[in-house]
XYZ file of C-alpha atoms in Angstrom:
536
model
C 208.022 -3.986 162.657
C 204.986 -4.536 164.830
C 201.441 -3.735 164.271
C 201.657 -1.199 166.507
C 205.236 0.203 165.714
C 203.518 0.657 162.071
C 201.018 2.358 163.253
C 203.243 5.013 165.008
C 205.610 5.551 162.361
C 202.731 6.350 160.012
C 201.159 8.433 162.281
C 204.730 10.619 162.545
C 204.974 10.308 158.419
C 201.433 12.132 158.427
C 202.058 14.713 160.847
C 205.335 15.687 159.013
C 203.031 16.938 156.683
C 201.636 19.922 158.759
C 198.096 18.852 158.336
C 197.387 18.166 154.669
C 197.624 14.563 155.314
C 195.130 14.331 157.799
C 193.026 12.711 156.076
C 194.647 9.594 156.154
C 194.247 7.154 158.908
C 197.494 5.810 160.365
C 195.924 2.710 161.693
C 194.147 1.906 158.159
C 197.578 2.742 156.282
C 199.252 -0.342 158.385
C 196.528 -2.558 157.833
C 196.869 -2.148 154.144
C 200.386 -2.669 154.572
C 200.043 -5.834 156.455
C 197.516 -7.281 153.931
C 199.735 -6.519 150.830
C 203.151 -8.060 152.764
C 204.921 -9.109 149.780
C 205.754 -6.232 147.551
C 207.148 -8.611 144.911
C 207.623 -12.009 143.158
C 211.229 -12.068 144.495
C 210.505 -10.956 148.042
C 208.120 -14.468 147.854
C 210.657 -16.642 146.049
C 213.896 -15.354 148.894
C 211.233 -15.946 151.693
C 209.680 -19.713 150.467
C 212.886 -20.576 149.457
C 213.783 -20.028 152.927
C 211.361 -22.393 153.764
C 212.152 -24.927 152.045
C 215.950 -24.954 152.865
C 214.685 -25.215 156.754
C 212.063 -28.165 155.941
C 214.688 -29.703 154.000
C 217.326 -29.740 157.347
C 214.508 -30.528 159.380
C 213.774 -33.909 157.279
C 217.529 -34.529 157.798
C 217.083 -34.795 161.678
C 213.413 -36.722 160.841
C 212.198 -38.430 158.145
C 208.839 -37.616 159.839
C 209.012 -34.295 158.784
C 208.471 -34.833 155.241
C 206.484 -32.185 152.939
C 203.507 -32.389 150.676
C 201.486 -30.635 148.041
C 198.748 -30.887 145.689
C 198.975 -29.709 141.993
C 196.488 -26.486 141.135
C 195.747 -25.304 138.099
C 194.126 -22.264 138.859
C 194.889 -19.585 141.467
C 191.380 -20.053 143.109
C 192.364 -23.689 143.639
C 195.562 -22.961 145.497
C 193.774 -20.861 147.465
C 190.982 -22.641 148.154
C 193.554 -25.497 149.281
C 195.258 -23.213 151.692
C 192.380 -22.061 152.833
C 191.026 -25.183 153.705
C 194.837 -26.162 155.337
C 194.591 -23.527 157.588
C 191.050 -24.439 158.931
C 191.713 -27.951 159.515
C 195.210 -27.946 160.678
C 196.055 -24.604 162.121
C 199.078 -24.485 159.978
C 200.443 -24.181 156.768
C 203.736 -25.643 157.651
C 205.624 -28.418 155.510
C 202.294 -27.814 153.017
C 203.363 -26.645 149.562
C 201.812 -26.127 146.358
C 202.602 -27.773 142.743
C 202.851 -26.184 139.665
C 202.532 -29.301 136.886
C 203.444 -28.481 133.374
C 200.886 -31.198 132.383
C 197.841 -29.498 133.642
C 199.161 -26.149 132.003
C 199.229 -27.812 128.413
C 195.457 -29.103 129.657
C 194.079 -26.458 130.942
C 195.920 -23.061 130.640
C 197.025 -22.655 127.084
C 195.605 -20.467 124.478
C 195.549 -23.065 122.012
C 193.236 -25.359 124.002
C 193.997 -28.635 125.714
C 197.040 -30.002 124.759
C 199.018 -32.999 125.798
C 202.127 -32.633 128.036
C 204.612 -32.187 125.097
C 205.946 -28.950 125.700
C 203.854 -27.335 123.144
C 201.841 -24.995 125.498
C 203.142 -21.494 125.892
C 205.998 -20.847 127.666
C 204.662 -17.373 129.315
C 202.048 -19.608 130.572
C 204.301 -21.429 132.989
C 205.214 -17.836 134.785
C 202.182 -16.418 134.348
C 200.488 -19.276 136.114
C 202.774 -18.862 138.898
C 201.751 -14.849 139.334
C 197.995 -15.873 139.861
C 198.546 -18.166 142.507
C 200.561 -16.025 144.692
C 198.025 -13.260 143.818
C 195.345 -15.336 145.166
C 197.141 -16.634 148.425
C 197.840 -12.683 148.999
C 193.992 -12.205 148.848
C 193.112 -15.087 150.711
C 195.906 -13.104 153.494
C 194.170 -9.735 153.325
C 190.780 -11.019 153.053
C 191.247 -13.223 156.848
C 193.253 -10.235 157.689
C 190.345 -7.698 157.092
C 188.200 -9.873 158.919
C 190.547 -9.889 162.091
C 190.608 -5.893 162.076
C 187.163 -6.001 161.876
C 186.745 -8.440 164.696
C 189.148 -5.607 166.731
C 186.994 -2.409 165.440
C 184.205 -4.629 167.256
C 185.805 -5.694 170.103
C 186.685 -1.888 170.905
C 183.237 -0.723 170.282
C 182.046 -3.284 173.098
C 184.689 -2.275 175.032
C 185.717 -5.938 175.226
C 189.783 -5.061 175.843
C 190.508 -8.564 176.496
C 189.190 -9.648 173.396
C 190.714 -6.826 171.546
C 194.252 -7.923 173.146
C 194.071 -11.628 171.796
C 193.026 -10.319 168.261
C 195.762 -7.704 168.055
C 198.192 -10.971 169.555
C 196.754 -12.615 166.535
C 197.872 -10.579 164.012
C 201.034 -9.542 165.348
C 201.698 -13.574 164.788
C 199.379 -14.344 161.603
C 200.630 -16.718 159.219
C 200.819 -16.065 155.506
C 198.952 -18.495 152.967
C 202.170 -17.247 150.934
C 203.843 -21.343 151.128
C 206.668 -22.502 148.401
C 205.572 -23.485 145.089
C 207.639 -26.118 143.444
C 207.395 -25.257 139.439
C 207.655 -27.619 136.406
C 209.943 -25.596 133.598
C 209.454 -29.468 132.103
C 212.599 -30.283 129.589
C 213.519 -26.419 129.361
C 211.797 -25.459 126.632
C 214.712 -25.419 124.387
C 218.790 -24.750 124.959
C 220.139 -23.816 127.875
C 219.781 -20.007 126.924
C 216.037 -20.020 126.805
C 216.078 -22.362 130.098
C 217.695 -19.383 131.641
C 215.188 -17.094 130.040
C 211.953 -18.972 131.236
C 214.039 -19.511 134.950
C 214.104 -15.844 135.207
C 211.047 -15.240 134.629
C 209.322 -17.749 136.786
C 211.897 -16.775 140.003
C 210.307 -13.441 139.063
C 206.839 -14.460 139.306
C 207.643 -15.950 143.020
C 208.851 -19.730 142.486
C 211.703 -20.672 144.961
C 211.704 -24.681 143.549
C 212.339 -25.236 140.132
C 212.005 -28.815 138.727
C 213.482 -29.665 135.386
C 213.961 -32.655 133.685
C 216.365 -34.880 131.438
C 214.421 -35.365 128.469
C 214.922 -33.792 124.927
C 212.757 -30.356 124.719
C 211.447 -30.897 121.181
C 210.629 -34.907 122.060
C 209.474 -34.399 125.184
C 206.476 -36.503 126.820
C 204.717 -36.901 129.915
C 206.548 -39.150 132.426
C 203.754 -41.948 132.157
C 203.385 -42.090 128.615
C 206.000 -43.950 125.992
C 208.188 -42.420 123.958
C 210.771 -40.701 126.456
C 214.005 -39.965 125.327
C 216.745 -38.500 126.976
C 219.763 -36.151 126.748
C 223.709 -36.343 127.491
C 224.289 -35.392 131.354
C 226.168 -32.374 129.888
C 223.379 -31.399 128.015
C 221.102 -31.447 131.110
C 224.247 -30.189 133.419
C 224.190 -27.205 131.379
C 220.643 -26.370 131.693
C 221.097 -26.782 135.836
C 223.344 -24.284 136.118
C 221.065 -21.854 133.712
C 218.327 -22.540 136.800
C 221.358 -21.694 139.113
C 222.197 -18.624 137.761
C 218.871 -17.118 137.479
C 218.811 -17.346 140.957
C 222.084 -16.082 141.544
C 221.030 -13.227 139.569
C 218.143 -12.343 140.879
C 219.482 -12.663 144.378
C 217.675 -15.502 145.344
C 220.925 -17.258 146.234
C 218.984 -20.215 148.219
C 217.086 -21.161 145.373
C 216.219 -24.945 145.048
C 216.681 -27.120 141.733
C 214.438 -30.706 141.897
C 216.140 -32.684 138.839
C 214.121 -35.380 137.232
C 215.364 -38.645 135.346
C 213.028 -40.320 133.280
C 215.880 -42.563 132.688
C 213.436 -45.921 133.977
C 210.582 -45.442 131.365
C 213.172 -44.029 128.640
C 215.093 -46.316 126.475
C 215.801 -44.040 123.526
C 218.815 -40.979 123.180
C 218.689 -38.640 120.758
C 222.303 -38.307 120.881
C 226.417 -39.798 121.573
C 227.148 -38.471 124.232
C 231.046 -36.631 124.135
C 233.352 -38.540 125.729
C 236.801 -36.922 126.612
C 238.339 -39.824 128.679
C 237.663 -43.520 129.864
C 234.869 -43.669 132.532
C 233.878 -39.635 132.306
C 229.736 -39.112 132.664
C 229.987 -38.998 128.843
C 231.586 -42.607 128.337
C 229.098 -43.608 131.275
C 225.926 -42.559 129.385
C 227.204 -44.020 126.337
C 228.032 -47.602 128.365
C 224.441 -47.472 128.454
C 224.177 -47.851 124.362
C 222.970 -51.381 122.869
C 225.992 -51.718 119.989
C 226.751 -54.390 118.696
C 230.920 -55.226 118.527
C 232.890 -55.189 115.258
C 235.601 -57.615 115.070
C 237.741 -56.356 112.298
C 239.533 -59.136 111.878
C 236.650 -61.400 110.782
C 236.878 -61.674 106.967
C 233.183 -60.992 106.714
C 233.413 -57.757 109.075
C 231.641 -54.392 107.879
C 232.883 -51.939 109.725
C 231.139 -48.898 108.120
C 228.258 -48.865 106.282
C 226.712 -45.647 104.969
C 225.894 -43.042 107.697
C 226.860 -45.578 110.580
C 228.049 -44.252 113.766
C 230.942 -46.318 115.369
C 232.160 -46.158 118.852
C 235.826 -47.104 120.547
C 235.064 -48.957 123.734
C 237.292 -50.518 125.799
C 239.803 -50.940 122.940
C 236.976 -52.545 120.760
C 235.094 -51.499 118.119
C 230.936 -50.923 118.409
C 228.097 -49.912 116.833
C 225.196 -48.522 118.333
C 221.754 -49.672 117.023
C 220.398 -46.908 115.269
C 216.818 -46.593 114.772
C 215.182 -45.001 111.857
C 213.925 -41.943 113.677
C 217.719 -41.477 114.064
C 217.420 -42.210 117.935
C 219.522 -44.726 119.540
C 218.382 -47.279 122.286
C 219.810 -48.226 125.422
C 219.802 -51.978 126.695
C 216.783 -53.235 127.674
C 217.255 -53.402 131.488
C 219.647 -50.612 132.421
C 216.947 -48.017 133.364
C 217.303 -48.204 137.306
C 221.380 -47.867 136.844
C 220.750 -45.218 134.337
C 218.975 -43.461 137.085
C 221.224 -44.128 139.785
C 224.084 -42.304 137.533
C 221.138 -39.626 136.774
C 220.927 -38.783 140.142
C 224.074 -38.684 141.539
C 226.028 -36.782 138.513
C 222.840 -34.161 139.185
C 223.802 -33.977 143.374
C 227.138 -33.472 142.313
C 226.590 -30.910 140.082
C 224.174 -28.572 141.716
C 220.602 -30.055 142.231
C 219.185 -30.315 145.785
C 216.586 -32.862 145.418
C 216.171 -35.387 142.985
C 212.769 -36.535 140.748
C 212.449 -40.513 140.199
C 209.693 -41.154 138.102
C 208.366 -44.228 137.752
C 205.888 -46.778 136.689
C 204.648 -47.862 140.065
C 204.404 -46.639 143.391
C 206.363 -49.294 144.703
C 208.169 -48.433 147.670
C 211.040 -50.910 147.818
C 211.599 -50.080 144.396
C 212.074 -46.709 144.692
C 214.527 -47.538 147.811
C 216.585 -49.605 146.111
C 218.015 -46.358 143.869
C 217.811 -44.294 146.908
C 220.236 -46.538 149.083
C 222.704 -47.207 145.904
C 222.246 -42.734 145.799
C 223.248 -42.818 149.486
C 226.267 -44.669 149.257
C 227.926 -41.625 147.279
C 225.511 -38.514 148.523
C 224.113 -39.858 152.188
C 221.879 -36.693 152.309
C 220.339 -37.328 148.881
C 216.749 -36.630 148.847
C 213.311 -37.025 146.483
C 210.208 -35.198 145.598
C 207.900 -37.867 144.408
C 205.010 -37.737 142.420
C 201.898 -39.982 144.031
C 200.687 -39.863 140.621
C 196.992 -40.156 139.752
C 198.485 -42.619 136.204
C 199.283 -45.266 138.892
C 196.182 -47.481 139.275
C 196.223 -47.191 143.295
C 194.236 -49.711 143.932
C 195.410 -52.363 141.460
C 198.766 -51.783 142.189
C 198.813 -52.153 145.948
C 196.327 -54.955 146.055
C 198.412 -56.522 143.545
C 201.713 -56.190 145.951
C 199.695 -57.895 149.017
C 198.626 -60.320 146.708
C 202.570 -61.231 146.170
C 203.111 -60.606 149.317
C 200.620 -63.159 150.628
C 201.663 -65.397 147.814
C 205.393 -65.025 148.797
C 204.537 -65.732 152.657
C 202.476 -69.014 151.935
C 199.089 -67.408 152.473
C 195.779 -68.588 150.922
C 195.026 -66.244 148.009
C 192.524 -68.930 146.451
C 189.620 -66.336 146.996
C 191.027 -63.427 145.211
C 192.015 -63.492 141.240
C 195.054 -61.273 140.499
C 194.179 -59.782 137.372
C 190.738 -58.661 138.773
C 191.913 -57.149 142.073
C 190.320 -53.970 141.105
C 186.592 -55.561 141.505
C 184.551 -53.769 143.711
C 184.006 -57.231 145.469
C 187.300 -57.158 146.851
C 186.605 -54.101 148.701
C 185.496 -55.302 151.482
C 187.957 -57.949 151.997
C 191.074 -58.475 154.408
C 192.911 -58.117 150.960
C 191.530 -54.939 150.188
C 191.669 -53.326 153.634
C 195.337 -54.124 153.770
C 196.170 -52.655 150.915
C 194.119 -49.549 151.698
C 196.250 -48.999 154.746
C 199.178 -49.590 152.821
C 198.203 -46.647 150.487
C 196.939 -44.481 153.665
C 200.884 -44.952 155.159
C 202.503 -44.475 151.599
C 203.696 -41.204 152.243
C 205.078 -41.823 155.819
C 206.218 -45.050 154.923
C 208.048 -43.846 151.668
C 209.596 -40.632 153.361
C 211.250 -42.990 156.161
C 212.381 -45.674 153.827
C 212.900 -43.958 150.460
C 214.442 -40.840 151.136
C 211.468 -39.007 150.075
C 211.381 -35.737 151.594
C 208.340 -34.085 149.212
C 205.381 -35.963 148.286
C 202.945 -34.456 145.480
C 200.101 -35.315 143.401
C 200.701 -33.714 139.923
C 196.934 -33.956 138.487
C 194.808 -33.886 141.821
C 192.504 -31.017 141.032
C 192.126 -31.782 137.061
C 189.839 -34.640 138.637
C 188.598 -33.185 141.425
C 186.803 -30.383 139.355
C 186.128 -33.496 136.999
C 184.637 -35.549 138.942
C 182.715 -32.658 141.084
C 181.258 -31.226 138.198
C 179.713 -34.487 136.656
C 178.354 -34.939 140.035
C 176.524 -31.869 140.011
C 175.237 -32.394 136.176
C 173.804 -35.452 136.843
C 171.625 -34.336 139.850
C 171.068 -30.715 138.796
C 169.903 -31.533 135.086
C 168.346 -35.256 136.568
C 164.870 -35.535 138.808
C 166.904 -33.637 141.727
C 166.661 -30.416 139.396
C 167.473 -27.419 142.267
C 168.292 -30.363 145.526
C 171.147 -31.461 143.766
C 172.701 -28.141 143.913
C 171.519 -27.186 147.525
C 172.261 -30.760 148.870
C 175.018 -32.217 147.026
C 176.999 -28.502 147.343
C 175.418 -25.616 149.248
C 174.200 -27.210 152.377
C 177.805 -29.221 152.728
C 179.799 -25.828 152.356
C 177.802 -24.319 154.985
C 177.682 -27.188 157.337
C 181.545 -27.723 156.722
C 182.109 -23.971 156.712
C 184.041 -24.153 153.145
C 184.934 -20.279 153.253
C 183.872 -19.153 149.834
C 180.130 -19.986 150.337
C 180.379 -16.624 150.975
C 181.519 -15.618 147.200
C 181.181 -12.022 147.356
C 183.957 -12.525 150.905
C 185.706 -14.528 148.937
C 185.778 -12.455 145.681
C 187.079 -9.108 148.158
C 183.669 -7.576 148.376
C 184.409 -6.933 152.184
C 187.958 -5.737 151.718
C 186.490 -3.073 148.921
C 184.275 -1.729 151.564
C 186.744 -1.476 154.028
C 188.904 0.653 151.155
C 185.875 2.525 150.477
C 185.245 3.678 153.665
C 189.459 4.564 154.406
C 188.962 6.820 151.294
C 185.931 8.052 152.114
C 184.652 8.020 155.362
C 180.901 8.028 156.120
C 180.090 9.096 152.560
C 181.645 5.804 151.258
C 178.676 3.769 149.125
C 179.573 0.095 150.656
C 178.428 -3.291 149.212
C 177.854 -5.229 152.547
C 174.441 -3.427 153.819
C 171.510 -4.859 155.441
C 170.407 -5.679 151.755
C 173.592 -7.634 150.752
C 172.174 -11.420 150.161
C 175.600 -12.934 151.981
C 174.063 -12.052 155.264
C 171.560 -15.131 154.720
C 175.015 -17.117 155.476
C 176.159 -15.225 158.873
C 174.983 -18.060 160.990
């Protein structure tokens, strides 16, 4: 329905009612209407989900056309960042947002910071989710209110031309509403309670849900040690929980990132079952460092107490158990571990697959993706461009080898230091910077990698911003450090929300005010309101 059709169907609704309704503008009723778009969580998870199947075909025809998104913490942040999208690029288009379980168990649980263990609250993860789509819903009715302001003004001038291009606007606006792509980490417990927690963050408006092959009550950040992982059928089962929360909720498009952690694990908690020769159960189990029993050697033990023992291939085994009661794989078998990952995931209902790894190394990363393609050719990756990787170090480190491998001098340049701020200005460092500045395209065209995301971006961001502003604000600067180093810059680069009372809906509770009220309505944004120092 248009703007204007709105507006005329509302206007018949209040004229039905023989006058006691007159009070009610038509006009304001559809701009409150076309502020609040989304009535629900699931109305946003069916439309971004609809997004991301179409980004997903378009990256298909064009590797070019690969997504991105930043990790927030905090609805303000995700608004802020689409915010700041939509001024610099006009569009929010292939631009998501990132929901990381790690900065949830940082930042967002009740019992204080906690590492990314799965401890944190589950309730968290959804609730979360709610504040950022109600903050991209204000950031849509605040602009919103500003454009049907910009038309009340344009009519009082009698500017009709102006007042055509605004209403043109609107009719066409674009929502800050994008897809977020959640972390439900491990699960956070059986399969059951997977389905539980799916529910209720599909409810909350996620269309991407990313989960991941680790045990729940062992599980650890990607980057850290101590990973251990679960049977596929374990994992398989938790997939389709995902899958039919969707189904259920009628968000039948819904999208299901599954993530091995199969490089950086070497442990299992468990055997996996294995019905017959070469099955994904006999495959993960392959995987198992055992050492063989021969029973005919006279000084064979085939059982001692508690030991597990294993028929493979006709031959006895035993799988070295450690005394945590975990078992490890061979040293060596990640990246084959993770090949199988991936394509018994594809094959049983994930759309995109999560490789994490140690490095951002894009030849390594390709070298799954191609052994992927030979059995799923469409098989595609979200990535995380994760702030644990040592950016720097790592890609001057590759042109280092790289230099070293093409017979280059590397005499000047010591490659366990490559992270001294003396290399910065070298041809060294400048390749490698372009290097890092092409990642992304470069990874997408190569790789497979259709969505690139940083997980942590704004826990340092606000880090790094706020120490910043102590050490001029508290230093000699005292007051300059916050009028320099922050208030002049959001002026000068027109960062929306150095108009906080805007920004906070100040100007849309006026606007309310005066539709309930009319000239008797007691409004915030008088000659006396302080924001007006910031209209130039």
């Amino acid at each position: 329905m248009t703007y204007q059709d709105s507006i005329a169907q509302t206007d018949q609704l209040i004229r039905s009612y023989k006058g006691s309704w007159d009070g009610i503008d038509a006009e304001a009723v559809a701009r409150m209407k076309l502020q609040n778009r989304f009535q629900t969580g699931i109305e946003i998870a069916r439309y971004t989900a609809a997004i991301m199947r179409r980004d997903m075909a378009a990256y298909d025809a064009d590797p070019a056309a690969y997504t991105q998104s930043l990790g927030c913490w905090h609805g303000f942040i995700g608004q802020q960042k689409m915010i700041s999208i939509k001024k610099h690029f006009g569009s929010t288009e292939r631009r998501y947002l990132y929901l990381s379980g790690w900065m949830v168990a940082a930042l967002r649980s009740e019992f204080g910071p906690l590492p990314d263990q799965s401890m944190h609250e589950k309730t968290s993860v959804p609730a979360l989710i709610e504040e950022l789509y109600t903050f991209l819903r204000q950031a849509d009715a605040r602009e919103l209110g500003m454009m049907f302001r910009d038309i009340d003004a344009a009519r009082d001038a009698g500017n009709e031309l102006e007042e055509k291009r605004l209403l043109n606007a609107v009719e066409n606006y674009q929502t800050h509403v994008v897809p977020i792509i959640a972390d439900i980490d491990a699960g956070f417990g059986n399969a059951e309670a997977t389905y539980l927690l799916a529910k209720k963050m599909i409810e909350a408006g996620a269309c991407a849900l990313q989960i991941e092959n680790q045990v729940s009550d062992e599980k650890q950040c990607g980057h850290q040690d101590g990973k251990v992982t679960v049977p596929h059928e374990d994992f398989l089962a938790k997939v389709r929980a995902c899958r039919y929360a969707f189904l259920e909720l009628g968000v039948d498009d819904g999208i299901i990132v599954t993530r091995t952690d199969s490089l950086g694990a070497g442990l299992t908690k468990q055997i996996a079952v294995s019905k017959e020769p070469g099955d994904l159960g006999d495959q993960y189990n392959g995987y198992l460092d055992c050492e063989e029993i021969d029973p005919a050697s006279p000084n064979a033990v085939i059982g001692r107490n508690g030991d597990v023992i294993l028929n493979r291939d006709g031959k006895l085994m035993r799988p070295k158990r450690l005394p945590s009661n975990l078992f490890q794989f061979r040293e060596g078998t990640g990246a084959d571990r993770c090949v199988m990952d991936c394509i018994a995931s594809l094959q049983h209902g994930a759309d995109l697959l999560w490789i994490e790894t140690e490095k951002p190394h894009i030849e390594q990363i390709a070298s799954m993706v191609d052994r992927i393609r030979e059995v799923v050719p469409n098989a595609k990756l979200v990535y995380n461009n994760s702030p644990s990787f040592n950016w720097t170090l790592n890609f001057r480190q590759q042109v280092y080898d790289a230099w070293v491998e093409a017979g280059r001098d590397v005499s000047g340049y010591d490659r366990t230091r490559l992270m001294s701020v003396q290399y910065d200005d070298t041809d060294l460092g400048a390749e490698a910077d372009e290097r890092i500045r092409t990642f992304q395209k470069d990874a997408a065209a190569r790789a497979g990698i259709f969505h690139h995301l940083i997980t942590l971006p704004t826990y340092h961001t606000a880090a790094l911003s706020t120490d910043n502003l102590a050490k001029e604000y508290f230093g000699e600067a005292g007051m300059l450090g916050y009028v320099k180093g922050v208030q002049r810059k959001e002026i000068r680069e027109g960062i929306a929300c150095v108009k906080h009372q805007n920004m906070s809906g100040s100007d849309l509770g006026d606007d309310h005010k005066e539709y309930f009220a009319g000239e008797a309505a007691l409004k915030a944004g008088g000659a006396h309101n302080t924001m007006n120092q910031f209209a130039a």
